[in-house]
Coordinates of C-alpha atoms in Angstrom, one line a residue:
Chain I
X284 CA 96.4 240.6 192.6
X285 CA 94.6 238.9 189.7
X286 CA 97.9 238.4 187.9
X287 CA 99.6 236.8 190.9
X288 CA 96.6 234.5 191.4
X289 CA 96.9 233.4 187.8
X290 CA 100.6 233.0 187.9
X291 CA 100.1 230.6 190.8
X292 CA 97.0 228.8 189.5
X293 CA 96.3 228.9 185.7
X294 CA 92.6 228.2 186.1
X295 CA 89.8 229.2 183.8
X296 CA 88.2 230.9 186.7
X297 CA 91.1 233.3 187.1
X298 CA 91.0 234.0 183.4
X299 CA 87.3 234.7 183.6
X300 CA 87.9 237.1 186.5
X301 CA 90.6 238.8 184.5
X302 CA 88.3 239.3 181.6
X303 CA 85.6 240.8 183.8
X304 CA 88.2 243.2 185.1
X305 CA 89.1 244.2 181.5
X306 CA 85.5 244.8 180.6
X307 CA 85.4 247.2 183.5
X308 CA 88.5 249.0 182.2
X309 CA 87.0 249.3 178.7
X310 CA 83.9 251.0 180.2
X311 CA 86.1 253.4 182.1
X312 CA 88.0 254.3 178.9
X313 CA 91.3 253.0 180.2
X314 CA 93.6 252.9 177.2
X315 CA 95.7 249.9 176.2
X316 CA 98.9 251.7 177.1
X317 CA 97.7 252.2 180.6
X318 CA 96.7 248.5 180.8
X319 CA 100.3 247.5 179.9
X320 CA 101.6 249.9 182.4
X321 CA 99.4 248.4 185.1
X322 CA 100.6 245.0 184.0
X323 CA 104.2 246.1 184.2
X324 CA 103.9 247.5 187.7
X325 CA 102.2 244.3 188.9
X326 CA 105.1 242.2 187.4
X327 CA 107.6 244.4 189.1
X328 CA 105.8 244.0 192.5
X329 CA 105.8 240.2 192.4
X330 CA 109.4 239.8 193.6
X331 CA 109.7 236.1 193.3
X332 CA 109.3 236.3 189.5
X333 CA 112.8 237.8 189.2
X334 CA 111.8 240.0 186.2
X335 CA 114.8 240.7 184.1
X336 CA 115.5 244.2 182.8
X337 CA 115.1 243.0 179.2
X338 CA 111.5 241.9 180.0
X339 CA 110.7 245.2 181.6
X340 CA 112.2 247.1 178.7
X341 CA 110.2 245.1 176.2
X342 CA 107.0 246.2 178.0
X343 CA 108.1 249.8 177.5
X344 CA 108.3 249.1 173.8
X345 CA 104.9 247.5 173.9
X346 CA 103.5 250.6 175.7
X347 CA 104.8 252.9 172.9
X348 CA 103.3 250.5 170.4
X349 CA 99.9 250.6 172.0
X350 CA 99.4 254.4 172.0
X351 CA 98.2 254.4 168.4
X352 CA 95.8 251.6 169.2
X353 CA 94.5 253.6 172.2
X354 CA 93.9 256.6 169.9
X355 CA 92.2 254.5 167.3
X356 CA 89.9 253.0 170.0
X357 CA 89.0 256.4 171.4
X358 CA 88.3 257.7 167.9
X359 CA 86.1 254.7 167.2
X360 CA 84.1 255.4 170.3
X361 CA 83.5 259.0 169.3
X362 CA 82.6 258.0 165.8
X363 CA 80.0 255.5 167.1
X364 CA 78.5 258.3 169.3
X365 CA 78.4 260.6 166.3
X366 CA 76.7 258.0 164.3
X367 CA 74.1 257.5 167.0
X368 CA 73.3 261.2 167.1
X369 CA 73.1 261.3 163.3
X370 CA 70.6 258.5 163.2
X371 CA 68.6 260.3 165.8
X372 CA 68.6 263.4 163.6
X373 CA 67.5 261.4 160.6
X374 CA 64.6 260.0 162.6
X375 CA 63.5 263.5 163.5
X376 CA 63.8 264.6 159.9
X377 CA 61.7 261.6 158.9
X378 CA 59.1 262.7 161.4
X379 CA 59.1 266.2 160.0
X380 CA 58.8 264.9 156.5
X381 CA 55.8 262.7 157.5
X382 CA 54.0 265.6 159.1
X383 CA 54.8 267.9 156.2
X384 CA 53.8 265.5 153.4
X385 CA 50.9 263.9 155.2
X386 CA 48.3 262.9 152.6
X387 CA 44.6 262.5 153.4
X388 CA 42.8 260.1 151.2
X389 CA 39.8 261.8 149.5
X390 CA 36.2 261.0 150.1
X391 CA 34.1 260.8 147.0
X392 CA 30.7 259.0 146.6
X393 CA 30.9 255.9 144.4
X394 CA 34.7 255.6 144.3
X395 CA 37.1 254.1 146.8
X396 CA 40.6 255.5 146.8
X397 CA 43.4 254.3 149.0
X398 CA 47.2 253.9 148.9
X399 CA 50.2 252.5 150.7
X400 CA 53.7 254.0 150.7
X401 CA 56.5 252.3 152.5
X402 CA 60.1 253.7 152.4
X403 CA 63.0 251.3 152.1
X404 CA 65.1 253.4 154.5
X405 CA 64.0 256.0 157.1
X406 CA 62.9 258.6 154.6
X407 CA 60.6 258.2 151.7
X408 CA 61.4 259.3 148.1
X409 CA 58.0 258.4 146.8
X410 CA 55.0 260.6 147.3
X411 CA 51.3 260.4 146.8
X412 CA 49.3 263.6 146.6
X413 CA 45.5 264.1 146.4
X414 CA 43.9 267.2 145.0
X415 CA 40.5 267.2 146.6
X416 CA 37.8 269.9 146.8
X417 CA 34.0 270.0 146.9
X418 CA 33.8 269.3 143.2
X419 CA 33.1 266.1 141.4
X420 CA 36.8 265.8 140.6
X421 CA 39.7 264.3 142.4
X422 CA 43.3 264.6 141.4
X423 CA 46.0 262.1 142.3
X424 CA 49.7 262.5 141.8
X425 CA 52.3 259.8 142.4
X426 CA 55.9 260.9 142.2
X427 CA 59.2 259.1 142.6
X428 CA 62.5 260.9 142.9
X429 CA 65.2 259.0 141.0
X430 CA 67.4 257.9 143.9
X431 CA 66.2 257.4 147.4
X432 CA 66.9 258.4 151.0
X433 CA 67.4 261.9 152.3
X434 CA 68.1 263.9 149.1
X435 CA 65.0 262.3 147.5
X436 CA 62.9 263.0 150.5
X437 CA 64.0 266.7 150.6
X438 CA 63.0 267.0 146.9
X439 CA 59.5 265.9 147.7
X440 CA 58.6 269.0 149.7
X441 CA 59.1 271.0 146.5
X442 CA 56.8 268.7 144.6
X443 CA 54.2 269.1 147.3
X444 CA 54.4 272.9 147.2
X445 CA 54.1 272.8 143.4
X446 CA 51.0 270.7 143.6
X447 CA 49.5 272.9 146.3
X448 CA 49.8 275.9 144.0
X449 CA 47.7 274.2 141.3
X450 CA 44.8 274.4 143.7
X451 CA 41.9 272.7 141.9
X452 CA 40.9 269.1 141.6
X453 CA 39.5 269.7 138.1
X454 CA 42.9 270.8 136.7
X455 CA 44.1 269.0 133.6
X456 CA 46.7 266.3 134.2
X457 CA 48.9 267.5 131.3
X458 CA 48.8 271.1 132.5
X459 CA 49.6 269.9 136.1
X460 CA 52.8 268.2 134.8
X461 CA 53.7 271.2 132.6
X462 CA 53.7 273.4 135.6
X463 CA 55.5 271.0 137.9
X464 CA 58.2 270.4 135.3
X465 CA 58.9 274.1 135.2
X466 CA 59.2 274.3 139.0
X467 CA 61.4 271.2 139.2
X468 CA 63.6 272.3 136.3
X469 CA 64.3 275.6 138.0
X470 CA 64.9 274.5 141.5
X471 CA 66.8 271.2 141.5
X472 CA 70.3 270.2 140.5
X473 CA 70.8 268.8 137.0
X474 CA 71.4 265.3 138.3
X475 CA 68.1 265.0 140.1
X476 CA 65.0 263.8 138.3
X477 CA 61.5 263.1 139.3
X478 CA 59.1 260.7 137.6
X479 CA 55.4 261.4 138.1
X480 CA 52.0 260.1 137.2
X481 CA 49.2 262.5 137.4
X482 CA 45.6 261.5 137.1
X483 CA 42.2 263.1 137.5
X484 CA 38.9 261.3 138.0
X485 CA 35.7 262.9 136.9
X486 CA 33.0 261.3 139.1
X487 CA 30.2 262.8 137.1
X488 CA 31.3 261.2 133.8
X489 CA 33.3 258.3 135.4
X490 CA 36.2 259.2 133.3
X491 CA 39.9 258.9 134.4
X492 CA 42.3 261.2 132.6
X493 CA 46.0 260.8 133.0
X494 CA 49.5 262.0 132.0
X495 CA 52.9 260.7 132.8
X496 CA 56.3 262.2 133.2
X497 CA 58.5 259.2 132.7
X498 CA 56.6 257.3 135.3
X499 CA 55.8 253.5 135.5
X500 CA 52.7 252.9 133.4
X501 CA 49.6 252.5 135.7
X502 CA 47.4 249.5 135.4
X503 CA 43.8 249.6 134.4
X504 CA 41.7 246.7 135.5
X505 CA 38.6 246.0 133.4
X506 CA 36.2 244.1 135.7
X507 CA 33.9 243.0 132.8
X508 CA 36.8 241.3 131.0
X509 CA 38.7 240.4 134.2
X510 CA 41.8 241.7 132.4
X511 CA 44.6 244.2 133.1
X512 CA 45.8 246.8 130.6
X513 CA 48.9 249.1 130.8
X514 CA 48.0 252.8 130.7
X515 CA 51.0 253.7 128.6
X516 CA 49.5 255.9 125.9
X517 CA 50.7 259.2 127.3
X518 CA 54.4 259.0 127.9
X519 CA 56.5 262.1 128.6
X520 CA 59.9 263.2 129.8
X521 CA 60.9 263.0 133.4
X522 CA 60.3 266.2 135.4
X523 CA 63.2 268.6 135.5
X524 CA 65.1 267.7 132.3
X525 CA 64.0 270.4 129.9
X526 CA 62.3 273.7 130.8
X527 CA 59.5 273.7 128.2
X528 CA 57.8 270.4 128.0
X529 CA 54.2 269.9 127.0
X530 CA 52.7 266.7 128.3
X531 CA 49.9 264.7 126.5
X532 CA 47.0 263.2 128.3
X533 CA 44.6 260.3 127.6
X534 CA 41.3 259.3 129.1
X535 CA 39.5 256.1 129.9
X536 CA 36.0 255.5 131.1
X537 CA 35.5 253.4 134.2
X538 CA 32.6 250.9 134.8
X539 CA 31.6 249.4 138.1
X540 CA 34.5 247.6 139.8
X541 CA 37.0 248.8 137.4
X542 CA 40.3 250.0 139.0
X543 CA 43.3 252.2 138.2
X544 CA 46.4 251.1 140.0
X545 CA 49.3 253.6 140.1
X546 CA 52.7 252.3 141.3
X547 CA 56.4 253.4 141.6
X548 CA 59.3 251.4 140.4
X549 CA 59.7 250.1 144.0
X550 CA 56.8 247.8 143.0
X551 CA 57.7 247.0 139.4
X552 CA 61.4 246.6 139.8
X553 CA 61.3 244.2 142.7
X554 CA 64.1 241.5 142.7
X555 CA 64.5 238.2 144.3
X556 CA 67.5 237.3 146.4
X557 CA 69.0 235.9 143.2
X558 CA 68.6 239.1 141.3
X559 CA 65.6 237.9 139.3
X560 CA 63.3 240.8 138.4
X561 CA 59.5 240.6 138.9
X562 CA 57.8 240.2 135.6
X563 CA 54.8 242.3 134.7
X564 CA 52.7 239.1 134.5
X565 CA 53.7 238.0 138.0
X566 CA 52.7 241.4 139.3
X567 CA 49.4 241.2 137.5
X568 CA 48.8 237.8 138.9
X569 CA 49.5 239.0 142.4
X570 CA 47.0 241.8 142.0
X571 CA 44.4 239.6 140.4
X572 CA 44.5 237.3 143.4
X573 CA 43.4 240.1 145.6
X574 CA 41.3 242.1 143.2
X575 CA 38.1 241.8 145.2
X576 CA 39.7 243.3 148.3
X577 CA 39.1 247.0 149.2
X578 CA 41.8 249.3 147.7
X579 CA 43.5 249.7 151.1
X580 CA 43.6 245.9 151.7
X581 CA 44.7 245.3 148.1
X582 CA 47.7 247.7 148.4
X583 CA 48.6 246.0 151.7
X584 CA 48.3 242.5 150.3
X585 CA 50.5 243.3 147.3
X586 CA 53.0 244.8 149.6
X587 CA 53.1 241.6 151.7
X588 CA 53.4 239.4 148.6
X589 CA 56.3 241.5 147.3
X590 CA 58.0 241.6 150.6
X591 CA 58.0 237.8 150.4
X592 CA 59.1 237.8 146.8
X593 CA 62.2 240.0 147.8
X594 CA 63.0 237.7 150.7
X595 CA 62.0 240.5 153.2
X596 CA 64.7 242.8 151.9
X597 CA 63.0 245.9 150.5
X598 CA 65.5 247.8 148.3
X599 CA 63.4 250.7 147.1
X600 CA 60.5 252.8 148.3
X601 CA 57.2 251.1 147.7
X602 CA 54.1 253.0 146.7
X603 CA 50.8 251.7 145.3
X604 CA 47.6 253.7 144.9
X605 CA 44.3 252.3 143.9
X606 CA 41.2 254.1 142.5
X607 CA 38.2 251.8 142.3
X608 CA 34.7 252.6 141.0
X609 CA 32.4 250.9 143.4
X610 CA 29.0 252.1 142.2
Chain J
X256 CA 112.6 278.7 181.8
X257 CA 114.9 276.6 179.8
X258 CA 113.7 275.5 176.4
X259 CA 115.3 273.5 173.6
X260 CA 114.6 273.5 170.0
X261 CA 115.0 271.2 167.1
X262 CA 114.6 272.2 163.4
X263 CA 112.8 269.7 161.3
X264 CA 114.3 269.1 157.9
X265 CA 114.7 265.4 157.5
X266 CA 112.8 262.4 158.9
X267 CA 115.6 261.8 161.4
X268 CA 114.9 265.2 163.0
X269 CA 111.6 263.7 164.0
X270 CA 113.5 261.2 166.1
X271 CA 115.6 263.9 167.6
X272 CA 112.5 265.9 168.6
X273 CA 111.0 262.7 170.2
X274 CA 114.3 262.1 172.0
X275 CA 114.3 265.6 173.4
X276 CA 110.7 265.5 174.4
X277 CA 111.0 262.2 176.2
X278 CA 114.0 263.2 178.2
X279 CA 112.4 266.6 179.1
X280 CA 109.2 264.9 180.1
X281 CA 111.2 262.5 182.3
X282 CA 113.1 265.4 183.9
X283 CA 109.9 267.2 184.7
X284 CA 108.6 264.0 186.4
X285 CA 106.1 262.4 184.0
X286 CA 105.5 258.7 184.3
X287 CA 106.4 256.2 181.6
X288 CA 103.0 256.1 180.0
X289 CA 102.7 259.9 179.9
X290 CA 106.3 260.1 178.5
X291 CA 105.2 257.8 175.7
X292 CA 102.1 260.0 175.1
X293 CA 104.0 263.2 175.0
X294 CA 106.5 261.7 172.7
X295 CA 103.8 260.4 170.4
X296 CA 102.2 263.9 170.2
X297 CA 105.6 265.5 169.4
X298 CA 106.2 262.8 166.8
X299 CA 102.8 263.6 165.1
X300 CA 103.5 267.3 165.0
X301 CA 107.0 266.9 163.7
X302 CA 105.9 264.5 161.1
X303 CA 103.2 267.0 159.9
X304 CA 106.0 269.6 159.5
X305 CA 108.2 267.1 157.6
X306 CA 105.4 265.9 155.3
X307 CA 103.5 269.1 154.6
X308 CA 105.6 272.1 155.4
X309 CA 109.0 270.6 154.6
X310 CA 110.7 272.7 157.2
X311 CA 110.0 274.1 160.6
X312 CA 110.9 273.7 164.3
X313 CA 109.8 272.0 167.5
X314 CA 110.4 273.8 170.7
X315 CA 110.1 271.9 174.0
X316 CA 110.3 273.1 177.6
X317 CA 109.1 273.0 181.1
X318 CA 106.0 275.2 181.6
X319 CA 104.4 276.7 184.7
X320 CA 101.1 278.4 185.0
X321 CA 98.8 279.1 187.9
X322 CA 100.9 276.9 190.2
X323 CA 100.7 274.0 187.8
X324 CA 103.7 272.4 186.3
X325 CA 103.9 270.7 182.9
X326 CA 105.5 270.5 179.5
X327 CA 104.9 272.7 176.6
X328 CA 105.6 271.9 173.0
X329 CA 105.4 274.5 170.2
X330 CA 105.6 273.2 166.6
X331 CA 106.0 276.0 164.0
X332 CA 106.4 276.1 160.3
X333 CA 106.2 278.5 157.4
X334 CA 104.5 276.0 155.2
X335 CA 101.2 276.1 153.3
X336 CA 99.0 276.5 156.4
X337 CA 95.7 274.8 156.9
X338 CA 92.6 276.1 155.1
X339 CA 89.9 274.2 157.0
X340 CA 91.0 273.8 160.6
X341 CA 87.6 272.3 161.6
X342 CA 88.0 269.6 159.1
X343 CA 91.5 268.5 160.2
X344 CA 90.4 268.5 163.8
X345 CA 87.4 266.3 162.9
X346 CA 87.6 262.8 164.2
X347 CA 88.0 260.2 161.4
X348 CA 89.3 262.8 158.9
X349 CA 93.0 262.0 159.1
X350 CA 92.7 258.3 160.1
X351 CA 90.4 257.6 157.2
X352 CA 93.1 258.8 154.8
X353 CA 95.6 256.6 156.5
X354 CA 97.5 259.5 158.0
X355 CA 97.5 258.1 161.6
X356 CA 96.1 259.7 164.7
X357 CA 96.3 263.2 163.3
X358 CA 95.6 266.4 165.1
X359 CA 92.5 265.0 167.0
X360 CA 94.9 262.3 168.4
X361 CA 97.4 264.9 169.4
X362 CA 94.7 266.9 171.1
X363 CA 93.6 263.8 173.0
X364 CA 97.1 262.8 174.2
X365 CA 97.7 266.3 175.7
X366 CA 95.7 268.6 178.1
X367 CA 95.8 271.8 176.1
X368 CA 95.9 272.4 172.4
X369 CA 96.1 275.6 170.4
X370 CA 96.4 276.2 166.7
X371 CA 97.2 279.3 164.7
X372 CA 97.3 279.0 161.0
X373 CA 96.9 281.1 157.9
X374 CA 96.9 279.8 154.4
X375 CA 100.2 280.6 152.7
X376 CA 101.8 281.7 155.9
X377 CA 102.3 278.7 158.0
X378 CA 101.1 276.9 161.2
X379 CA 101.8 277.2 164.8
X380 CA 100.6 274.5 167.2
X381 CA 101.1 274.8 170.9
X382 CA 100.4 271.8 173.2
X383 CA 100.7 271.4 176.9
X384 CA 100.4 268.5 179.3
X385 CA 100.2 269.1 183.0
X386 CA 101.8 267.0 185.6
X387 CA 99.0 265.7 187.7

């Protein structure tokens, strides 16, 4: 019907109707070879055309030709469906991860502690952990699995369990990393590494003690001098490389309004659209501009600034944690 | 029930198997599109024998069951067999290696599909399409 109309009147309207019909056929999973067969039958029915045998035979050839296309189309549809269900599964896994690794920021008089962690994909390979009890101590661990996405995220549950077994907020940071290193070394594949910064704040003495397993140096902000310093004195191997590693720790005394800022490489290795890396000074300037905000707002503001710096294309998981002495 | 068989040794035997399948399908009463589908399925199976098992046979015949009429094709070889059947039946496996529609395609072109295979002993694939 549509075809005979078009053969009589070659109008755009008839083509439009034809295309509407084809959309309908696609929805109903009608294969290309069937479409040609429908076409062929229609041609044969329109007597006045005087179809020659050669033309009819050529359509048979085309039918044969289209079968592989039909199969490819069908397969494509199935693969798209599979992809959708896989995405759905990943979303569920991300939810499970969020519940499992949920971190509650600690409450301690005189200090304000907060953090922000934003994954690049659906699942986060960065992790912030707080060791908090009724003592005057609070422990904070910031870990980053080398790599990102699902494997990194799965690895994090192990780090969390390891940290849970440590139990006390007063535990020494170097000891915490020693223990975690043993756990990670035993349980993960050789090609998976975790960097981690572990710090402990002693509220009674206002002393921050820290150790690092190949992690980005944290920043110390001295309010009196209005200056930032890298906390890079205690450097150690990434977790999981060697079985028996002993980490070193260092301490620093905090005064009022001093801050410790712990980050992952999703912060320090930001790049612009043109592949230019963020310099340490640029990062420090960004933080300096918002240094008077509360730790939560500060983390958020730095995230916003870096989002812009990267032209809104975040490539790695972002994590920034702030400890600020407020009294 | 009359059946005919072609042994697959060279690439031209694939053509012979197609020929036989198409004429049998026509005799049974399949329409042009289904003839082309059945032929394509036979072609894929015969090609698998030619490529992976080096030799085997394709047997084609009219098939009746529970009052239904159709065509049945059995492709048999004593080749290396298939280790991971699930994998070769997975969509995207064979097409992503540039091998064409593969077994999922064959399955889709036909109404019934059965595979028996043992590593080192060979493969037997039986496919049926019913006249509807």
